[in-house]
mmCIF file of C-alpha atoms in Angstrom:
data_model
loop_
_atom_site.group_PDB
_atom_site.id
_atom_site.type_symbol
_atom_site.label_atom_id
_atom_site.label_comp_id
_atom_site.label_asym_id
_atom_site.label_seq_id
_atom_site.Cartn_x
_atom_site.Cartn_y
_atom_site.Cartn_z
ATOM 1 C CA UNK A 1 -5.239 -9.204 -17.551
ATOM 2 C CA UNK A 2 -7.438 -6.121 -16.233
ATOM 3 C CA UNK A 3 -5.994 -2.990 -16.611
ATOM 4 C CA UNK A 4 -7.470 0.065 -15.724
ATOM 5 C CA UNK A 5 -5.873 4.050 -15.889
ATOM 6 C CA UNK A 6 -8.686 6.520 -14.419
ATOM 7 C CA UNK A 7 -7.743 10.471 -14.738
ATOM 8 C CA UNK A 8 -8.912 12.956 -11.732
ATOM 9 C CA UNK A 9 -9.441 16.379 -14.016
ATOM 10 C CA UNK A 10 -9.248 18.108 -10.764
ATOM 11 C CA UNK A 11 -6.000 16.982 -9.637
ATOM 12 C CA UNK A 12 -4.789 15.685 -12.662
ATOM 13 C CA UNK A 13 -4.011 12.487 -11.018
ATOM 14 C CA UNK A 14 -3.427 9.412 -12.830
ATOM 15 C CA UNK A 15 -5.279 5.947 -10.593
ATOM 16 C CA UNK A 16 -4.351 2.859 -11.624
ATOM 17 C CA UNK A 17 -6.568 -1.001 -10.977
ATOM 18 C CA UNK A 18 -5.240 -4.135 -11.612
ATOM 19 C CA UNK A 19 -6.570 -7.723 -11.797
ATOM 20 C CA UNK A 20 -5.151 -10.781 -13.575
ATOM 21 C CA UNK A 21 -8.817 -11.615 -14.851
ATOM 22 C CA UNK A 22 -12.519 -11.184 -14.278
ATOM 23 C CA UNK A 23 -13.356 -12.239 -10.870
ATOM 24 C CA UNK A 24 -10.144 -12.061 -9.232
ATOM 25 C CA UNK A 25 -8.342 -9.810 -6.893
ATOM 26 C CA UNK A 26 -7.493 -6.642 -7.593
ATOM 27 C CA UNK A 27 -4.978 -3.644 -6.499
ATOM 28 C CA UNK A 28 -5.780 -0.012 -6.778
ATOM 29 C CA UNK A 29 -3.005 2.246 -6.632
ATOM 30 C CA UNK A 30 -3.170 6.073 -6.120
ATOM 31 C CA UNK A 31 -6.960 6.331 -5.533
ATOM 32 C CA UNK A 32 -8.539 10.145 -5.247
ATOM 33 C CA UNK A 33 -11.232 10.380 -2.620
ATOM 34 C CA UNK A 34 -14.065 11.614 -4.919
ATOM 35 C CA UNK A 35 -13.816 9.156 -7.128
ATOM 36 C CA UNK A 36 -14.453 6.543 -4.935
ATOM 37 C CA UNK A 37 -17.626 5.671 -6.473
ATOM 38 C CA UNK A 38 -16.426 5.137 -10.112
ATOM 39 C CA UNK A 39 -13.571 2.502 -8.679
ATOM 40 C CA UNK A 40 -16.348 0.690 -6.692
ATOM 41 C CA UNK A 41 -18.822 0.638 -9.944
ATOM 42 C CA UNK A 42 -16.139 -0.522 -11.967
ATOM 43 C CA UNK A 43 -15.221 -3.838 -9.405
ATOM 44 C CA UNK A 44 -18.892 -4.514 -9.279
ATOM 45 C CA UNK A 45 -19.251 -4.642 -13.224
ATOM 46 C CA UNK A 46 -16.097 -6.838 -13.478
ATOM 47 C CA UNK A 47 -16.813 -9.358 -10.616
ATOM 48 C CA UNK A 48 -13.587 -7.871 -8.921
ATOM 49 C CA UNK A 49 -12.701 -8.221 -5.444
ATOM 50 C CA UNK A 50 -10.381 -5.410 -4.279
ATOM 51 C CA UNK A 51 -7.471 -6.804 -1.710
ATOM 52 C CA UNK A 52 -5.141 -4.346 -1.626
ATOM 53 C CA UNK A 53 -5.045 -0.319 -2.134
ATOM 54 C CA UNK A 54 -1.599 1.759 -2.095
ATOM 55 C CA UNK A 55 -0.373 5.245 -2.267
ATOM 56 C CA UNK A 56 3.099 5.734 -3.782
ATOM 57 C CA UNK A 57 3.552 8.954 -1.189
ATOM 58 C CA UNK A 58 1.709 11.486 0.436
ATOM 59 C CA UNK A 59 -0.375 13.512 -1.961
ATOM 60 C CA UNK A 60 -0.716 17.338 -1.287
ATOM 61 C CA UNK A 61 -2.906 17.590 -4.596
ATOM 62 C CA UNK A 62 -5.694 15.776 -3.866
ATOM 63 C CA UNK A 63 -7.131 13.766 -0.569
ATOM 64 C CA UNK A 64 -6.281 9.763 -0.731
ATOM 65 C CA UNK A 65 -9.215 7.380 -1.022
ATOM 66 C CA UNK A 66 -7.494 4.567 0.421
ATOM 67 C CA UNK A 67 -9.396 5.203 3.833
ATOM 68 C CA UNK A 68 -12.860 4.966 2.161
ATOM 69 C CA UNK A 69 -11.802 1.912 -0.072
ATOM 70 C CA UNK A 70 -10.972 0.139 2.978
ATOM 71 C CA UNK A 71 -13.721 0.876 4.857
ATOM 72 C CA UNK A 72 -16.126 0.489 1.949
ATOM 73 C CA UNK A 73 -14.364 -3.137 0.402
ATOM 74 C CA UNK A 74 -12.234 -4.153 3.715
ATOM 75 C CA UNK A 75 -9.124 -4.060 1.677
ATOM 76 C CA UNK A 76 -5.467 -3.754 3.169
ATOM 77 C CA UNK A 77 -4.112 -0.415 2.815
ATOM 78 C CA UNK A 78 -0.264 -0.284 1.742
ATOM 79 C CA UNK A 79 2.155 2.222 1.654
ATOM 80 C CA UNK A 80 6.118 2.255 1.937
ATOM 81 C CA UNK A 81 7.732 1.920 5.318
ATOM 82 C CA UNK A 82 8.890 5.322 5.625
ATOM 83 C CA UNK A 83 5.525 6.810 5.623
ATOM 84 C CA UNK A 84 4.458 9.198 8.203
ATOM 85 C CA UNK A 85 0.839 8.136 7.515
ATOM 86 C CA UNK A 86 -1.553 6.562 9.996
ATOM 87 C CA UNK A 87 -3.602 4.243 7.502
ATOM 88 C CA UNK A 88 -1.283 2.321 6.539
ATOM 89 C CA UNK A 89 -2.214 -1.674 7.462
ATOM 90 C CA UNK A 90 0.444 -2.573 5.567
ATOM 91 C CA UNK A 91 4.169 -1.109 5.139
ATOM 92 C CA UNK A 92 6.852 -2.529 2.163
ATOM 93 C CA UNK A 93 10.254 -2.391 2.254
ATOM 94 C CA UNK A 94 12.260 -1.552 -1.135
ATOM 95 C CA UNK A 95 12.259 -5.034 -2.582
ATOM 96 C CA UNK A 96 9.478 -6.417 -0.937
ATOM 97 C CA UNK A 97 6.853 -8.295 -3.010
ATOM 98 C CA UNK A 98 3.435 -7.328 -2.782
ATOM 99 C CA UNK A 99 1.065 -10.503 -3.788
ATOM 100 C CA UNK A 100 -1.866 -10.836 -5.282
ATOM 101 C CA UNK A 101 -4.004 -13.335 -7.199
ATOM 102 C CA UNK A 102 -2.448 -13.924 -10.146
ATOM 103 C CA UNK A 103 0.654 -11.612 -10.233
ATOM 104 C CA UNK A 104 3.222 -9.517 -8.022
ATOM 105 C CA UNK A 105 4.229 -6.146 -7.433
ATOM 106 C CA UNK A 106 7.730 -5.395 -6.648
ATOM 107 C CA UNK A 107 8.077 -2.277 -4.237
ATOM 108 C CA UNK A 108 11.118 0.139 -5.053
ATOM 109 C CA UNK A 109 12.427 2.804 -2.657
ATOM 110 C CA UNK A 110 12.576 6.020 -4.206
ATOM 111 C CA UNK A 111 12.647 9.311 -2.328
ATOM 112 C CA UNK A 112 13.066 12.802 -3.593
ATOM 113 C CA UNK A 113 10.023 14.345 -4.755
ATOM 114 C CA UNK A 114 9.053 13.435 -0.801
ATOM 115 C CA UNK A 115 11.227 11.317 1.833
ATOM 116 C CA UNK A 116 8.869 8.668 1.187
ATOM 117 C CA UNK A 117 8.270 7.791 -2.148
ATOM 118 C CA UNK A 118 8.135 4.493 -3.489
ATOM 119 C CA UNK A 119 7.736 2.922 -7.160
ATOM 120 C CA UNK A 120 6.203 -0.026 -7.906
ATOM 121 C CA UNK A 121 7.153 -2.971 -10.984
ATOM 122 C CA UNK A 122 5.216 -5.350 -12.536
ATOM 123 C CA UNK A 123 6.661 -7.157 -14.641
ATOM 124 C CA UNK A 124 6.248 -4.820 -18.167
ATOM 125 C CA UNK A 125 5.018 -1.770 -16.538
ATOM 126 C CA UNK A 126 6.318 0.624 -13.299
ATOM 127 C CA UNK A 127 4.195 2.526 -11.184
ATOM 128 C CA UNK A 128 6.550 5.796 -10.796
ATOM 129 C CA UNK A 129 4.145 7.560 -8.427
ATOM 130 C CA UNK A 130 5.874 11.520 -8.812
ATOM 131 C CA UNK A 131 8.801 10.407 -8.906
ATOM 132 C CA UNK A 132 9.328 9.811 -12.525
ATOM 133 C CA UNK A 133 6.795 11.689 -14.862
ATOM 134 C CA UNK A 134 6.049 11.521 -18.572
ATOM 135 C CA UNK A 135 9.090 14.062 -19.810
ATOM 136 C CA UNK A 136 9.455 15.314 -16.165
ATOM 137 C CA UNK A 137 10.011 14.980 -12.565
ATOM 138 C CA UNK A 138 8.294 15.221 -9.372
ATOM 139 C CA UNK A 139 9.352 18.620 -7.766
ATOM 140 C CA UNK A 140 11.326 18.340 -4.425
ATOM 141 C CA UNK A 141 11.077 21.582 -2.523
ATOM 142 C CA UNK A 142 8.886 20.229 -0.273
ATOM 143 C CA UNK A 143 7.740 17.453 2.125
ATOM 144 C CA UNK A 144 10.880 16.540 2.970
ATOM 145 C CA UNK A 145 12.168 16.532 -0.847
ATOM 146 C CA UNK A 146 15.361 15.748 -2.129
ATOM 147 C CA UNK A 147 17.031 16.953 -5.560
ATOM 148 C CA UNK A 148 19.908 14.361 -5.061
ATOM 149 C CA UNK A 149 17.490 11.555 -3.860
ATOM 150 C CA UNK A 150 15.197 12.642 -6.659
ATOM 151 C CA UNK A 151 18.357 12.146 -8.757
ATOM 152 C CA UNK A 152 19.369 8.484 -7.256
ATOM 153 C CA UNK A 153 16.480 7.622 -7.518
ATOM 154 C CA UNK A 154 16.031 7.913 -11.168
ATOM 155 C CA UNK A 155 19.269 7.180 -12.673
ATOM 156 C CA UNK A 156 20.256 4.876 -10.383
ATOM 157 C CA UNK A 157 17.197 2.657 -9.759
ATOM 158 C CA UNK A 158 14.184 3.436 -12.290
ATOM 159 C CA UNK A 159 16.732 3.960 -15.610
ATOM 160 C CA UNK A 160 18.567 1.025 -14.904
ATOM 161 C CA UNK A 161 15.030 -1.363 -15.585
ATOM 162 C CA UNK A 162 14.676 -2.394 -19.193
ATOM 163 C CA UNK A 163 14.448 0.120 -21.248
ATOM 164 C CA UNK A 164 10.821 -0.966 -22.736
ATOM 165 C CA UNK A 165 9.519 -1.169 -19.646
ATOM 166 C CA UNK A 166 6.095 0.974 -20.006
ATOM 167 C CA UNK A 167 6.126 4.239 -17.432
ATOM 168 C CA UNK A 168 2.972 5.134 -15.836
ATOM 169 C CA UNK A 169 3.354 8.099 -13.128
ATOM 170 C CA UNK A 170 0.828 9.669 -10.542
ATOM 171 C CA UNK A 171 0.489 12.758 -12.813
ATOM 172 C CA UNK A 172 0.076 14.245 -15.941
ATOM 173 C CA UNK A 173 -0.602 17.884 -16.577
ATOM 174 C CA UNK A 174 -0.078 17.787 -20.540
ATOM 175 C CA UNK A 175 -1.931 14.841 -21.817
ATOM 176 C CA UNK A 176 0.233 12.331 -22.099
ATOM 177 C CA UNK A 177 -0.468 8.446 -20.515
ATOM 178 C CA UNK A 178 2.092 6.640 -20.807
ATOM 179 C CA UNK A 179 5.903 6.465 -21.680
ATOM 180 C CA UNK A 180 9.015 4.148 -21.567
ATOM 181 C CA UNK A 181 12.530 3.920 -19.507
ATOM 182 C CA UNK A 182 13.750 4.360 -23.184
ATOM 183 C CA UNK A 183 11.821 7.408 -24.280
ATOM 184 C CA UNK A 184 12.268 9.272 -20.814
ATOM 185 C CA UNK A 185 16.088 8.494 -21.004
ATOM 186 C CA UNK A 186 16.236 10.125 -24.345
ATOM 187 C CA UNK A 187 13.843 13.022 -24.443
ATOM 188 C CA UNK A 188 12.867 13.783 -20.878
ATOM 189 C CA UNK A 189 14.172 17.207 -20.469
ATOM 190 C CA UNK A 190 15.551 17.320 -17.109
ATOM 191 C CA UNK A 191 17.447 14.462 -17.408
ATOM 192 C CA UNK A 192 19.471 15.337 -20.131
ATOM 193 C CA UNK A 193 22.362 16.129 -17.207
ATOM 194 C CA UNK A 194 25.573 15.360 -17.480
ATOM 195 C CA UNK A 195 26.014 15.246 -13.262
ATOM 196 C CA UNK A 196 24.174 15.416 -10.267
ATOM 197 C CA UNK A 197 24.609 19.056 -9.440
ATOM 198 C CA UNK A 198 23.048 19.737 -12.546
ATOM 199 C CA UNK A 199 20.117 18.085 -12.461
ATOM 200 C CA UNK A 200 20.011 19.750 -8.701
ATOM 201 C CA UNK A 201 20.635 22.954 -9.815
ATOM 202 C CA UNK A 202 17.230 22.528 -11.850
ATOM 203 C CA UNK A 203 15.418 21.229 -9.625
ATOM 204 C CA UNK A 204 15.817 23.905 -7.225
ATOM 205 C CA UNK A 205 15.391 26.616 -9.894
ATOM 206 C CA UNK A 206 11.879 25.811 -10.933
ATOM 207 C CA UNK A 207 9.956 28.254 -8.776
ATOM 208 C CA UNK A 208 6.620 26.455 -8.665
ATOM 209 C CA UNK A 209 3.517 27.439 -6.791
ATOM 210 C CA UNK A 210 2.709 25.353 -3.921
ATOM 211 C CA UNK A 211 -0.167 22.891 -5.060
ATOM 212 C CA UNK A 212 -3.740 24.508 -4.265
ATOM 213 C CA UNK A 213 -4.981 22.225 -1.820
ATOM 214 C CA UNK A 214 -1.274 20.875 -0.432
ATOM 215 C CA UNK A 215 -2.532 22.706 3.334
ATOM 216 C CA UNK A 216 -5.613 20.542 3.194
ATOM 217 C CA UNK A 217 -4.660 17.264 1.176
ATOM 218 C CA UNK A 218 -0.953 16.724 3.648
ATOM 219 C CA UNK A 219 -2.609 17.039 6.801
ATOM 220 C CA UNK A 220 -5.237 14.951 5.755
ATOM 221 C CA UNK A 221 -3.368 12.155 3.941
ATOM 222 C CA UNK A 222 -1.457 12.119 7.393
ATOM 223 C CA UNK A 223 -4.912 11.206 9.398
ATOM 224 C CA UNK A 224 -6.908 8.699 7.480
ATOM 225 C CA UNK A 225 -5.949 6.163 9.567
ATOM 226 C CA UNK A 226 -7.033 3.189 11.875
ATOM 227 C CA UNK A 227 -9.505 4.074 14.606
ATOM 228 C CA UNK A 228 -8.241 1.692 17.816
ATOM 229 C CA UNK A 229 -11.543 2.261 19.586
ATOM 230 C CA UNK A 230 -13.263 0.271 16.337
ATOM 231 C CA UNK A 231 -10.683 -2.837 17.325
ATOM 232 C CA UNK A 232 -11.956 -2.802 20.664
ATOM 233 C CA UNK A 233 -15.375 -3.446 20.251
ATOM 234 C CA UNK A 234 -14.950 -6.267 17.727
ATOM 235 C CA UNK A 235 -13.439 -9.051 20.496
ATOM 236 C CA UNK A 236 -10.034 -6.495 20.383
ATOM 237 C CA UNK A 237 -7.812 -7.518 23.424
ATOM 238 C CA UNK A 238 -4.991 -5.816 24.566
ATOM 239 C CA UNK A 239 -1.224 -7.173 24.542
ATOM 240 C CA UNK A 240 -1.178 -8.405 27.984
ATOM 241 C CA UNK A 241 -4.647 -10.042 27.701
ATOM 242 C CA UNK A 242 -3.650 -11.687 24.240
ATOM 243 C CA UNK A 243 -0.374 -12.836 25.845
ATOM 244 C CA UNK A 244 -2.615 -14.730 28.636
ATOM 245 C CA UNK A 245 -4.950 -16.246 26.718
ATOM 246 C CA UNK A 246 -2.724 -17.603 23.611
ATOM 247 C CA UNK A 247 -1.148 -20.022 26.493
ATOM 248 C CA UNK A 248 -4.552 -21.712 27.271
ATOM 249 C CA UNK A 249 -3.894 -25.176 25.254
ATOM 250 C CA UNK A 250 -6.912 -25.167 23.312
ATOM 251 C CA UNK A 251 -5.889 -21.364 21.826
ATOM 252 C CA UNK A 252 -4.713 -21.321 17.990
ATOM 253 C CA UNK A 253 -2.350 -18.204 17.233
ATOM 254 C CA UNK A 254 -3.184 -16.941 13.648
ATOM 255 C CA UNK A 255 -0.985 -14.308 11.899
ATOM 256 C CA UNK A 256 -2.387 -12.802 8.803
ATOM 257 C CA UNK A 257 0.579 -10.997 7.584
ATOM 258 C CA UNK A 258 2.090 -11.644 4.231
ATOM 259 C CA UNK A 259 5.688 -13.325 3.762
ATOM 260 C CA UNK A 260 7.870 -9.763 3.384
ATOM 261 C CA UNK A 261 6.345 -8.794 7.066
ATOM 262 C CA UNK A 262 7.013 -11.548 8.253
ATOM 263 C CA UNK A 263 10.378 -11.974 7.230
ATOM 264 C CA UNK A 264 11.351 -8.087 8.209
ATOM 265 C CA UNK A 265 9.487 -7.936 11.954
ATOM 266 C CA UNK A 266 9.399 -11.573 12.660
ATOM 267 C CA UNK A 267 6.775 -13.479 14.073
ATOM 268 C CA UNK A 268 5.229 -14.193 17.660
ATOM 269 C CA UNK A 269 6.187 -17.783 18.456
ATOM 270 C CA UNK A 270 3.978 -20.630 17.379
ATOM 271 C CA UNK A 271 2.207 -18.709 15.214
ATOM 272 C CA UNK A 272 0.019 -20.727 12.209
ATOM 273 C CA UNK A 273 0.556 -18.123 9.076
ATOM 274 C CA UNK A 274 -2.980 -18.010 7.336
ATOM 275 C CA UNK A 275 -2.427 -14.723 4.736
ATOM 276 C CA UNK A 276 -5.448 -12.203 4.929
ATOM 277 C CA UNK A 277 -5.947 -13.460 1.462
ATOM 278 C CA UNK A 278 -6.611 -17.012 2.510
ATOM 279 C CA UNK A 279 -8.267 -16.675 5.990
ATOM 280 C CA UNK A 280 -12.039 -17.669 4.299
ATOM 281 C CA UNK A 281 -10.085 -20.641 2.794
ATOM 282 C CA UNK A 282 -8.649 -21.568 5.844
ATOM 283 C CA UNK A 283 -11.504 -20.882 7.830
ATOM 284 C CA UNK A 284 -14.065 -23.163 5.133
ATOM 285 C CA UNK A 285 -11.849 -25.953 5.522
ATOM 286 C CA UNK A 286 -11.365 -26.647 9.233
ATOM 287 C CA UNK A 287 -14.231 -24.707 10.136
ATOM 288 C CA UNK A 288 -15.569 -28.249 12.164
ATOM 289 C CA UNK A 289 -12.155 -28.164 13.622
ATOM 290 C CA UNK A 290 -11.981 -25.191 14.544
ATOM 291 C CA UNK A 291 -15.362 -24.726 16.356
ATOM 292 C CA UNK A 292 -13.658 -25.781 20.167
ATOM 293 C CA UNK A 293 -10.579 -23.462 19.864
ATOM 294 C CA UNK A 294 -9.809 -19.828 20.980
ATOM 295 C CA UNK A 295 -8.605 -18.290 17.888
ATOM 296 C CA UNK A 296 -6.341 -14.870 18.281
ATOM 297 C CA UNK A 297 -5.721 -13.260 14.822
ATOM 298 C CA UNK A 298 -2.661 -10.747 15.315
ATOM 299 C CA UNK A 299 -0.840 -9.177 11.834
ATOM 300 C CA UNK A 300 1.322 -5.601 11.493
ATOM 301 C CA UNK A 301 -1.437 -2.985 12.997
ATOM 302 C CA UNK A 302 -5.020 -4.514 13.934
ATOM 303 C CA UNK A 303 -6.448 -4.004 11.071
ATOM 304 C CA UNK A 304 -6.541 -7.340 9.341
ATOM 305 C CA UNK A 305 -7.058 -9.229 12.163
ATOM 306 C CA UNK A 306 -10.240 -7.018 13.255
ATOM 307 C CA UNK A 307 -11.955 -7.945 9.742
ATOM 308 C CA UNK A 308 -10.813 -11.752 10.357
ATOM 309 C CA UNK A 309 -12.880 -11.787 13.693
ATOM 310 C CA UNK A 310 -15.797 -10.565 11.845
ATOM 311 C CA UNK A 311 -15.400 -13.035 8.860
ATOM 312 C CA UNK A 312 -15.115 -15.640 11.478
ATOM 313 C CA UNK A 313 -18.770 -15.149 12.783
ATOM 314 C CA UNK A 314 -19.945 -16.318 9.937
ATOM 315 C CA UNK A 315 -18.640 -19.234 10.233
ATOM 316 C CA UNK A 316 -20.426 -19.798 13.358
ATOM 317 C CA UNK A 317 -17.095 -19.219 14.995
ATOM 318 C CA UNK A 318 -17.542 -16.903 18.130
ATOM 319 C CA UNK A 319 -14.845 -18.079 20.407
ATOM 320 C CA UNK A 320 -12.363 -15.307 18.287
ATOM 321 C CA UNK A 321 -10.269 -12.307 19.238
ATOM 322 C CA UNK A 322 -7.552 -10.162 17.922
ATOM 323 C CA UNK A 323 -4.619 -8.034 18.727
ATOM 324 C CA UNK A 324 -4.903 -4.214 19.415
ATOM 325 C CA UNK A 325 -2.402 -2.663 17.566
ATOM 326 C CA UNK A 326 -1.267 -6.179 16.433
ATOM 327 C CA UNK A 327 2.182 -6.561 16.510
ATOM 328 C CA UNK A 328 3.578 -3.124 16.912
ATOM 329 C CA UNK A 329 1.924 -2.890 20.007
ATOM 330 C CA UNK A 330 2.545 -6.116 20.934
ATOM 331 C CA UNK A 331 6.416 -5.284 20.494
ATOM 332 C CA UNK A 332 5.941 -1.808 22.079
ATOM 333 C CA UNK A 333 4.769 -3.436 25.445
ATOM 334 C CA UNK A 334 7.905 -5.182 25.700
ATOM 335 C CA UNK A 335 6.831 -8.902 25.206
ATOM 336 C CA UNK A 336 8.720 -11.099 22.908
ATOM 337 C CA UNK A 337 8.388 -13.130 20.004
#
């Protein structure tokens, strides 16, 4: 296994890459825009191909480099599904499994330090984002914060895992990298509570500074997103178009979306599932099949299924188009699945 932790001395933000081996897939979570460069170097010298990028909330430290990642690598962009956001390709519900070659991520819900906060497991190791820091907790007086969800979701979801399960937050401001559920339930100072109002009587007693960049970073982090006018011009058709044309007999309906979507939005009917992961599979394999149909990519928000029409071409496969908006539009214009 690959593991990565990269430090931001700026920001003091901890970014994490993961791979099950040299020349696999990888995940990046909490990426800082400036250091863009040193996660691309580093997947270059270890044959890594990045899949998948996430943010475990909106940052108002530090701007998110999950926009540049994906247009630099054409990864899928993932947050939780209560983001505000506009990147996001990609939203997880608490529970959901996040895939990728050679291992999972499990996504956990847990608001408080903002309304949309989320944790992710693997296996020996959580991803606590700022919710659950090394002998501290993510501050919730703003962005929607929450002492009492801060609380919940502590003792209730992230102290219940095992307690050797290794901690790795977003942050770190005292040099510390990692921790355990153990160690944090026995010497972390704020949660040494015997009840909820106390721990919420600290919390809104700290009397911290806002974060120096927090009026740059949040209403950036909010507009990284994906540029419709981009879908257009690569064979993007609208709902009503798509709807047409995916009745013509010789049309094949491709969603790229993985399982957890699929099973929370549902799925436009007679839809082939080819995962964005295994569209240059699919597409080697039955390429001479392939070369007489109309194929219409669709997944959650356009943004797979634009890079699948440009993967197609070079396959020599130009009778391709995709879904603006891809299904949320699709189920915002009314037509059904």
């Amino acid at each position: 296994m690959i593991f990565r932790q990269m430090f931001d001395l700026k920001s003091s933000t901890y970014t994490y890459l993961i791979a099950s081996g040299k020349g696999r897939e990888a995940i990046i979570i909490d990426p800082v825009l400036e250091n863009v460069q040193q996660y691309l170097s580093i997947l270059t010298n270890l044959d890594l191909k990045l899949v998948k990028v996430i943010d475990t909330h909106i940052h108002a430290d530090h701007i998110s480099g999950i926009a540049e990642l994906r247009d630099k690598t054409n990864c899928v962009t993932i947050m939780g599904d209560q983001t505000p956001a506009d990147v996001v390709a990609m939203r997880v519900s608490d529970e959901d499994k996040i895939p990728c070659d050679g291992f999972n991520l499990q996504a956990i819900y847990t608001p408080g330090h903002t309304s949309e906060s989320f944790s992710y497991l693997m296996k020996d190791r959580v991803f606590t984002g700022d919710t659950l820091l090394i002998k501290g907790t993510g501050r919730t007086d703003f962005q929607n914060g929450n002492p009492k969800d801060s609380y919940n979701s502590i003792f209730n979801k992230l102290l219940k895992l095992p307690e050797d399960t290794l901690v790795y937050p977003a942050h770190d401001y005292k040099g510390e990298t990692v921790s355990t559920i153990g160690e944090e339930k026995n010497f972390n100072p704020r949660l040494q509570v015997k009840s909820i109002d106390e721990y919420v009587e600290i919390m809104n007693n700290l009397n911290l500074p806002d974060p120096q960049m927090m009026d740059i970073a949040v209403p950036s982090n909010l507009k990284l997103g994906i540029d419709f006018n981009k879908q257009k011009v690569n064979n993007g058709i609208e709902p009503e178009k798509f709807n047409q044309i995916k009745e013509d007999e010789k049309s094949l309906l491709i969603d790229l979306r993985e399982k957890c979507e699929i099973d929370k939005d549902g799925i436009i009917k007679d839809s082939k599932i080819i995962p964005m992961n295994k569209i240059n599979e699919y597409l080697e394999e039955n390429k001479k099949d392939l070369i007489n149909k109309k194929i219409l990519f669709y997944c959650a928000h356009g943004h797979r299924s634009t890079l699948a029409v440009q993967i197609s071409k070079s396959y020599n496969l130009s009778n391709c188009y995709h879904l603006i908006g891809g299904l949320k539009n699709w189920k915002d214009k009314g037509l059904g699945l």
